[in-house]
Coordinates of C-alpha atoms and ligand atoms in Angstrom, one line a residue:
X12 CA 33.9 -43.4 -27.5
X13 CA 33.3 -40.1 -29.2
X14 CA 30.0 -39.6 -27.4
X15 CA 31.7 -40.5 -24.2
X16 CA 34.4 -37.9 -24.8
X17 CA 31.9 -35.2 -25.6
X18 CA 29.9 -36.2 -22.5
X19 CA 33.0 -36.0 -20.4
X20 CA 33.9 -32.6 -21.8
X21 CA 30.4 -31.2 -21.1
X22 CA 30.5 -32.5 -17.6
X23 CA 34.0 -31.0 -17.0
X24 CA 32.8 -27.7 -18.5
X25 CA 29.7 -27.6 -16.3
X26 CA 31.8 -28.6 -13.3
X27 CA 34.3 -25.8 -14.0
X28 CA 31.6 -23.2 -14.6
X29 CA 30.0 -24.0 -11.3
X30 CA 33.1 -24.6 -9.2
X31 CA 34.2 -21.0 -10.0
X32 CA 31.3 -19.6 -8.2
X33 CA 32.2 -20.9 -4.8
X34 CA 30.0 -18.3 -3.2
X35 CA 27.5 -20.4 -1.2
X36 CA 26.9 -23.4 0.9
X37 CA 27.1 -26.4 -1.2
X38 CA 23.8 -27.1 -3.0
X39 CA 22.9 -30.0 -0.7
X40 CA 23.3 -27.9 2.4
X41 CA 21.1 -25.2 0.7
X42 CA 18.4 -27.8 0.0
X43 CA 18.7 -29.2 3.6
X44 CA 18.1 -25.7 5.1
X45 CA 15.1 -24.8 3.0
X46 CA 13.5 -28.2 3.5
X47 CA 13.8 -28.2 7.2
X48 CA 12.9 -24.5 7.7
X49 CA 9.4 -25.5 6.5
X50 CA 9.1 -27.8 9.5
X51 CA 9.7 -24.9 12.0
X52 CA 6.8 -22.8 10.8
X53 CA 3.7 -22.2 12.9
X54 CA 0.6 -24.2 12.2
X55 CA -1.1 -21.3 10.4
X56 CA 1.6 -21.6 7.8
X57 CA 1.2 -25.3 7.3
X58 CA 0.4 -24.6 3.6
X59 CA 4.2 -24.2 3.1
X60 CA 4.4 -28.0 3.5
X61 CA 2.7 -28.5 0.1
X62 CA 5.6 -26.7 -1.4
X63 CA 8.4 -28.2 0.7
X64 CA 9.9 -30.2 -2.2
X65 CA 9.9 -27.2 -4.5
X66 CA 11.5 -25.0 -1.8
X67 CA 14.2 -27.6 -1.3
X68 CA 14.8 -28.3 -5.0
X69 CA 15.0 -24.6 -5.8
X70 CA 17.2 -23.6 -2.9
X71 CA 20.4 -23.5 -5.1
X72 CA 18.7 -21.5 -7.9
X73 CA 20.4 -18.2 -7.2
X74 CA 23.8 -19.9 -7.9
X75 CA 22.6 -21.4 -11.1
X76 CA 20.4 -18.7 -12.7
X77 CA 22.7 -15.8 -11.7
X78 CA 19.7 -13.5 -12.0
X79 CA 21.1 -11.5 -9.1
X80 CA 24.6 -10.1 -8.9
X81 CA 27.3 -12.3 -7.3
X82 CA 27.8 -9.7 -4.5
X83 CA 24.3 -10.6 -3.1
X84 CA 25.8 -13.9 -1.7
X85 CA 28.4 -12.7 0.8
X86 CA 29.8 -9.9 2.9
X87 CA 33.5 -9.5 3.5
X88 CA 32.8 -7.9 6.8
X89 CA 36.5 -7.9 7.9
X90 CA 37.2 -5.3 5.2
X91 CA 35.5 -2.8 7.4
X92 CA 37.7 -1.5 10.3
X93 CA 34.4 -0.2 11.8
X94 CA 33.3 -3.8 12.2
X95 CA 36.1 -4.5 14.7
X96 CA 35.7 -1.1 16.3
X97 CA 32.0 -1.9 16.9
X98 CA 30.9 1.1 15.0
X99 CA 29.8 -0.4 11.7
X100 CA 26.3 0.8 10.7
X101 CA 23.9 -2.1 10.0
X102 CA 21.8 0.1 7.8
X103 CA 22.9 0.3 4.1
X104 CA 22.3 4.0 3.6
X105 CA 24.4 4.8 6.7
X106 CA 27.2 2.6 5.4
X107 CA 26.9 4.4 2.0
X108 CA 27.6 7.7 3.9
X109 CA 31.0 6.2 4.7
X110 CA 31.8 4.3 1.5
X111 CA 30.8 4.5 -2.1
X112 CA 28.7 1.9 -3.8
X113 CA 31.6 0.3 -5.6
X114 CA 33.3 -0.4 -2.3
X115 CA 30.2 -1.6 -0.6
X116 CA 29.0 -3.8 -3.4
X117 CA 32.6 -5.1 -3.9
X118 CA 32.5 -6.2 -0.2
X119 CA 29.2 -8.0 -0.7
X120 CA 25.7 -7.1 0.5
X121 CA 24.1 -10.3 1.7
X122 CA 22.5 -8.8 4.8
X123 CA 20.6 -6.3 2.7
X124 CA 19.9 -8.8 -0.1
X125 CA 17.8 -10.6 2.5
X126 CA 15.8 -7.4 3.0
X127 CA 15.3 -7.0 -0.8
X128 CA 14.2 -10.6 -1.2
X129 CA 11.8 -10.2 1.8
X130 CA 10.2 -7.1 0.1
X131 CA 9.6 -8.9 -3.2
X132 CA 8.2 -12.0 -1.4
X133 CA 5.9 -9.8 0.7
X134 CA 4.6 -8.0 -2.4
X135 CA 4.0 -11.3 -4.3
X136 CA 2.2 -12.9 -1.4
X137 CA 0.1 -9.8 -0.7
X138 CA -0.8 -9.6 -4.4
X139 CA -1.8 -13.3 -4.5
X140 CA 0.9 -14.0 -7.0
X141 CA 1.7 -17.4 -5.5
X142 CA 3.3 -18.9 -8.6
X143 CA 6.2 -16.5 -8.3
X144 CA 6.0 -16.3 -4.5
X145 CA 7.3 -19.9 -4.1
X146 CA 10.4 -19.1 -6.2
X147 CA 11.0 -15.9 -4.2
X148 CA 10.7 -17.9 -0.9
X149 CA 13.2 -20.4 -2.2
X150 CA 15.6 -17.6 -3.2
X151 CA 15.2 -15.8 0.2
X152 CA 16.2 -19.1 1.8
X153 CA 19.3 -19.2 -0.3
X154 CA 20.5 -15.8 0.9
X155 CA 19.6 -16.5 4.6
X156 CA 21.6 -19.7 4.4
X157 CA 24.6 -18.0 2.7
X158 CA 24.8 -15.4 5.5
X159 CA 25.1 -18.3 8.0
X160 CA 28.2 -19.7 6.3
X161 CA 31.3 -18.2 8.1
X162 CA 33.4 -18.3 4.9
X163 CA 30.7 -16.0 3.3
X164 CA 31.6 -13.4 5.9
X165 CA 35.3 -12.9 5.3
X166 CA 37.6 -11.5 2.6
X167 CA 39.6 -14.7 3.0
X168 CA 36.6 -16.7 1.8
X169 CA 38.6 -19.3 0.0
X170 CA 41.7 -19.3 2.1
X171 CA 43.5 -17.5 -0.7
X172 CA 45.1 -15.0 1.7
X173 CA 46.5 -17.7 4.0
X174 CA 47.7 -20.3 1.5
X175 CA 44.6 -22.5 2.1
X176 CA 43.1 -22.2 -1.4
X177 CA 40.0 -24.4 -1.9
X178 CA 38.9 -24.4 1.7
X179 CA 35.5 -22.9 0.8
X180 CA 34.2 -26.0 -1.1
X181 CA 36.2 -28.4 1.0
X182 CA 34.3 -27.1 4.1
X183 CA 30.8 -26.5 2.8
X184 CA 30.5 -29.3 0.3
X185 CA 32.9 -32.2 0.6
X186 CA 33.1 -32.2 4.3
X187 CA 29.4 -31.7 5.1
X188 CA 27.5 -33.6 2.4
X189 CA 28.2 -37.1 3.7
X190 CA 26.7 -36.2 7.1
X191 CA 23.7 -34.0 6.1
X192 CA 21.1 -36.8 6.1
X193 CA 21.8 -37.9 9.7
X194 CA 22.1 -34.5 11.4
X195 CA 19.9 -33.5 14.4
X196 CA 17.4 -30.8 13.6
X197 CA 16.6 -27.7 15.6
X198 CA 13.9 -28.1 18.3
X199 CA 12.7 -24.5 18.2
X200 CA 10.2 -22.8 16.0
X201 CA 9.7 -19.6 14.1
X202 CA 9.2 -16.3 15.8
X203 CA 8.1 -12.9 14.5
X204 CA 11.1 -10.6 14.1
X205 CA 10.6 -6.9 14.7
X206 CA 13.8 -5.9 13.0
X207 CA 15.2 -8.4 10.6
X208 CA 18.3 -6.4 9.7
X209 CA 19.3 -6.3 13.4
X210 CA 18.8 -10.0 13.8
X211 CA 20.9 -10.7 10.7
X212 CA 23.8 -8.6 11.9
X213 CA 23.6 -10.2 15.3
X214 CA 24.0 -13.7 13.9
X215 CA 26.7 -12.6 11.5
X216 CA 28.5 -11.2 14.5
X217 CA 28.3 -14.5 16.3
X218 CA 29.1 -16.7 13.3
X219 CA 32.0 -14.6 11.8
X220 CA 34.7 -15.8 14.3
X221 CA 34.0 -19.4 13.2
X222 CA 36.0 -18.8 10.0
X223 CA 39.1 -18.8 12.2
X224 CA 38.3 -22.2 13.5
X225 CA 37.6 -23.5 10.0
X226 CA 41.0 -22.2 8.8
X227 CA 42.8 -23.6 11.9
X228 CA 41.2 -27.0 11.4
X229 CA 42.2 -27.0 7.8
X230 CA 45.9 -26.3 8.7
X231 CA 45.9 -29.2 11.2
X232 CA 44.1 -31.6 8.9
X233 CA 46.3 -30.8 6.0
X234 CA 49.4 -31.5 8.1
X235 CA 48.0 -34.9 9.0
X236 CA 46.9 -35.7 5.5
X237 CA 48.7 -33.5 3.0
X238 CA 46.9 -35.2 0.1
X239 CA 43.6 -33.9 1.7
X240 CA 42.0 -37.3 1.4
X241 CA 39.7 -39.2 3.7
X242 CA 41.8 -38.6 6.8
X243 CA 41.8 -34.9 6.1
X244 CA 37.9 -34.8 6.0
X245 CA 37.5 -37.0 9.0
X246 CA 39.9 -34.7 11.0
X247 CA 38.0 -31.6 9.7
X248 CA 34.6 -33.1 10.7
X249 CA 35.7 -34.1 14.2
X250 CA 37.0 -30.6 14.8
X251 CA 34.1 -28.7 13.3
X252 CA 31.0 -30.9 13.6
X253 CA 29.2 -29.3 16.5
X254 CA 30.0 -25.8 15.3
X255 CA 28.8 -26.6 11.8
X256 CA 25.6 -28.3 13.0
X257 CA 24.9 -25.3 15.1
X258 CA 25.3 -22.9 12.1
X259 CA 23.0 -25.1 10.0
X260 CA 20.4 -25.3 12.7
X261 CA 20.5 -21.5 13.3
X262 CA 20.1 -21.0 9.6
X263 CA 17.0 -23.3 9.6
X264 CA 15.4 -21.4 12.5
X265 CA 16.3 -18.0 11.3
X266 CA 14.9 -18.8 7.8
X267 CA 11.6 -20.0 9.3
X268 CA 11.4 -16.8 11.3
X269 CA 12.2 -14.7 8.3
X270 CA 9.6 -16.5 6.1
X271 CA 7.0 -16.1 9.0
X272 CA 7.8 -12.4 9.4
X273 CA 7.5 -11.8 5.7
X274 CA 4.1 -13.6 5.6
X275 CA 2.8 -11.6 8.6
X276 CA 4.0 -8.4 7.1
X277 CA 2.1 -9.3 3.9
X278 CA -1.1 -9.5 5.9
X279 CA -1.1 -13.3 6.4
X280 CA -2.5 -14.1 3.0
X281 CA -3.4 -17.7 1.9
X282 CA -2.9 -19.2 -1.5
X283 CA -6.1 -20.2 -3.4
X284 CA -7.9 -23.1 -1.9
X285 CA -6.2 -22.8 1.5
X286 CA -8.2 -21.9 4.6
X287 CA -11.3 -21.3 2.7
X288 CA -14.7 -23.0 2.9
X289 CA -17.3 -23.1 0.2
X290 CA -20.9 -24.2 -0.1
X291 CA -22.9 -24.5 -3.3
X292 CA -26.6 -25.0 -3.9
X293 CA -27.9 -25.0 -7.4
X294 CA -25.9 -22.1 -8.9
X295 CA -25.8 -20.1 -5.7
X296 CA -22.3 -20.1 -4.1
X297 CA -21.1 -18.9 -0.8
X298 CA -17.4 -18.9 0.0
X299 CA -15.4 -17.7 3.0
X300 CA -11.7 -17.3 3.4
X301 CA -10.1 -16.4 6.7
X302 CA -6.8 -14.8 7.3
X303 CA -5.3 -15.5 10.6
X304 CA -2.3 -13.5 11.9
X305 CA -1.4 -14.4 15.4
X306 CA -1.5 -10.8 16.6
X307 CA -4.6 -9.6 14.8
X308 CA -8.2 -10.5 14.9
X309 CA -8.8 -12.8 11.9
X310 CA -10.4 -11.2 8.9
X311 CA -13.0 -13.1 7.0
X312 CA -13.5 -12.5 3.3
X313 CA -17.1 -13.5 2.2
X314 CA -17.7 -14.1 -1.5
X315 CA -21.0 -15.1 -2.9
X316 CA -22.3 -15.7 -6.4
X317 CA -25.9 -15.0 -7.4
X318 CA -27.2 -16.7 -10.5
X319 CA -30.0 -14.0 -10.7
X320 CA -31.0 -10.8 -9.0
X321 CA -32.1 -11.7 -5.5
X322 CA -32.8 -10.4 -2.0
X323 CA -29.9 -11.5 0.1
X324 CA -29.4 -11.8 3.8
X325 CA -26.0 -12.9 5.3
X326 CA -25.5 -13.3 9.0
X327 CA -23.1 -14.8 11.5
X328 CA -24.9 -17.3 13.8
X329 CA -23.7 -19.1 16.9
X330 CA -24.0 -22.8 17.4
X331 CA -27.5 -22.3 19.0
X332 CA -28.7 -20.6 15.8
X333 CA -28.7 -17.1 17.3
X334 CA -27.9 -14.3 15.0
X335 CA -24.6 -12.7 16.3
X336 CA -24.1 -10.2 13.5
X337 CA -25.8 -9.2 10.3
X338 CA -23.3 -8.8 7.5
X339 CA -25.6 -8.2 4.4
X340 CA -29.3 -7.5 4.0
X341 CA -30.1 -6.1 0.6
X342 CA -31.2 -6.6 -2.9
X343 CA -28.3 -7.7 -5.0
X344 CA -27.8 -8.1 -8.7
X345 CA -26.7 -11.3 -10.3
X346 CA -23.0 -12.0 -10.2
X347 CA -20.1 -12.1 -7.7
X348 CA -20.2 -10.0 -4.6
X349 CA -17.4 -9.7 -2.0
X350 CA -17.2 -8.2 1.4
X351 CA -14.6 -8.3 4.2
X352 CA -15.2 -8.3 7.9
X353 CA -12.9 -8.4 10.9
X354 CA -14.0 -10.9 13.5
X355 CA -15.0 -9.4 16.8
X356 CA -13.1 -10.6 19.9
X357 CA -16.2 -12.6 21.1
X358 CA -15.9 -14.8 17.9
X359 CA -12.3 -15.6 18.2
X360 CA -11.6 -19.2 19.2
X361 CA -15.2 -20.4 18.9
X362 CA -17.3 -21.9 16.2
X363 CA -19.9 -20.0 14.2
X364 CA -21.7 -20.3 11.0
X365 CA -22.1 -17.8 8.2
X366 CA -25.6 -18.3 6.6
X367 CA -26.8 -16.8 3.4
X368 CA -30.5 -16.7 2.7
X369 CA -32.0 -15.7 -0.6
X370 CA -35.4 -16.1 -2.1
X371 CA -34.1 -19.2 -4.0
X372 CA -31.9 -21.0 -1.5
X373 CA -30.2 -21.0 1.9
X374 CA -26.5 -21.9 2.4
X375 CA -24.2 -22.1 5.4
X376 CA -20.5 -22.5 6.0
X377 CA -18.7 -23.1 9.2
X378 CA -16.5 -20.4 10.6
X379 CA -13.8 -21.7 12.8
X380 CA -12.7 -18.8 14.9
X381 CA -9.3 -20.2 15.8
X382 CA -6.4 -18.1 14.8
Ligands
ZN8 ZN1 24.9 -18.3 -2.7

């Protein structure tokens, strides 16, 4: 009994701690968005699939760890008269010309938090720091999702200004959770975004008015079921289902595009073991790793290990065995050597081989020129 009581107290305490945050989609919706955004990525980012479970499980982390300020999760955009006048700057420095930091941070900065998270994810990927990159990608997903929740875009985020207290979690958790598993998923796929900040403000502009529909539905449903029991939630869902599914789907697609854009901006790097080919003979090793941005010619990184000083020739050969390009022809010392080479247009979308010849051995690896 005592243990049970303590258990109950702990649960209540935890529930109280977390219920006070109320600043994000429910955790299940966050997981849902991160999980399905992975499926909207282009084929060259298929390696995200290996981390799909991690990205989903860690989607709610920014609510739990609180390693970023609470004002990263929302923007009370209706506190800015400029928003309704159509003159609100979407760039943070320009907004800070109009308002001090205390005001701006007090109103929430989720549009720019997305930019901060993109920058750190880009740096981690470009530096090959993949252990930390997956957490940053999950965190980025969290803020993108938050900015698609209409109640994250208004000062009346919890209905506290209109006598509808508690609407935030009623809408984003209790109403949605039972339906998440069976929802239709978006049919589109990720696109590269030239200006993420502009895209973020565009969807905020389109999603913001939905908060009025949520509050209106809550008033009607509460009249029908003042205890806010099952009839309340059924009424809410039938009024808001298509709008809510649309917001979730937009969030999934926009997150896929934002992950994709970040990866391209990082130079399309791959984690270790992905998109690389290796050949080994005795102690001699030849390894190639290809980066493959859609808009650029693929770059090939050639790494070879010589067990002893040797004369080395490395060339690119076509499928008829013709030398297309000489990459290395020199005497090299024992150890690891690396060179990078940008594929010429004639090699793109065809198959070649990279062949290393030394006095002791000969090795070849296939070079698939598809992007
Ligand atoms: Zn949040």
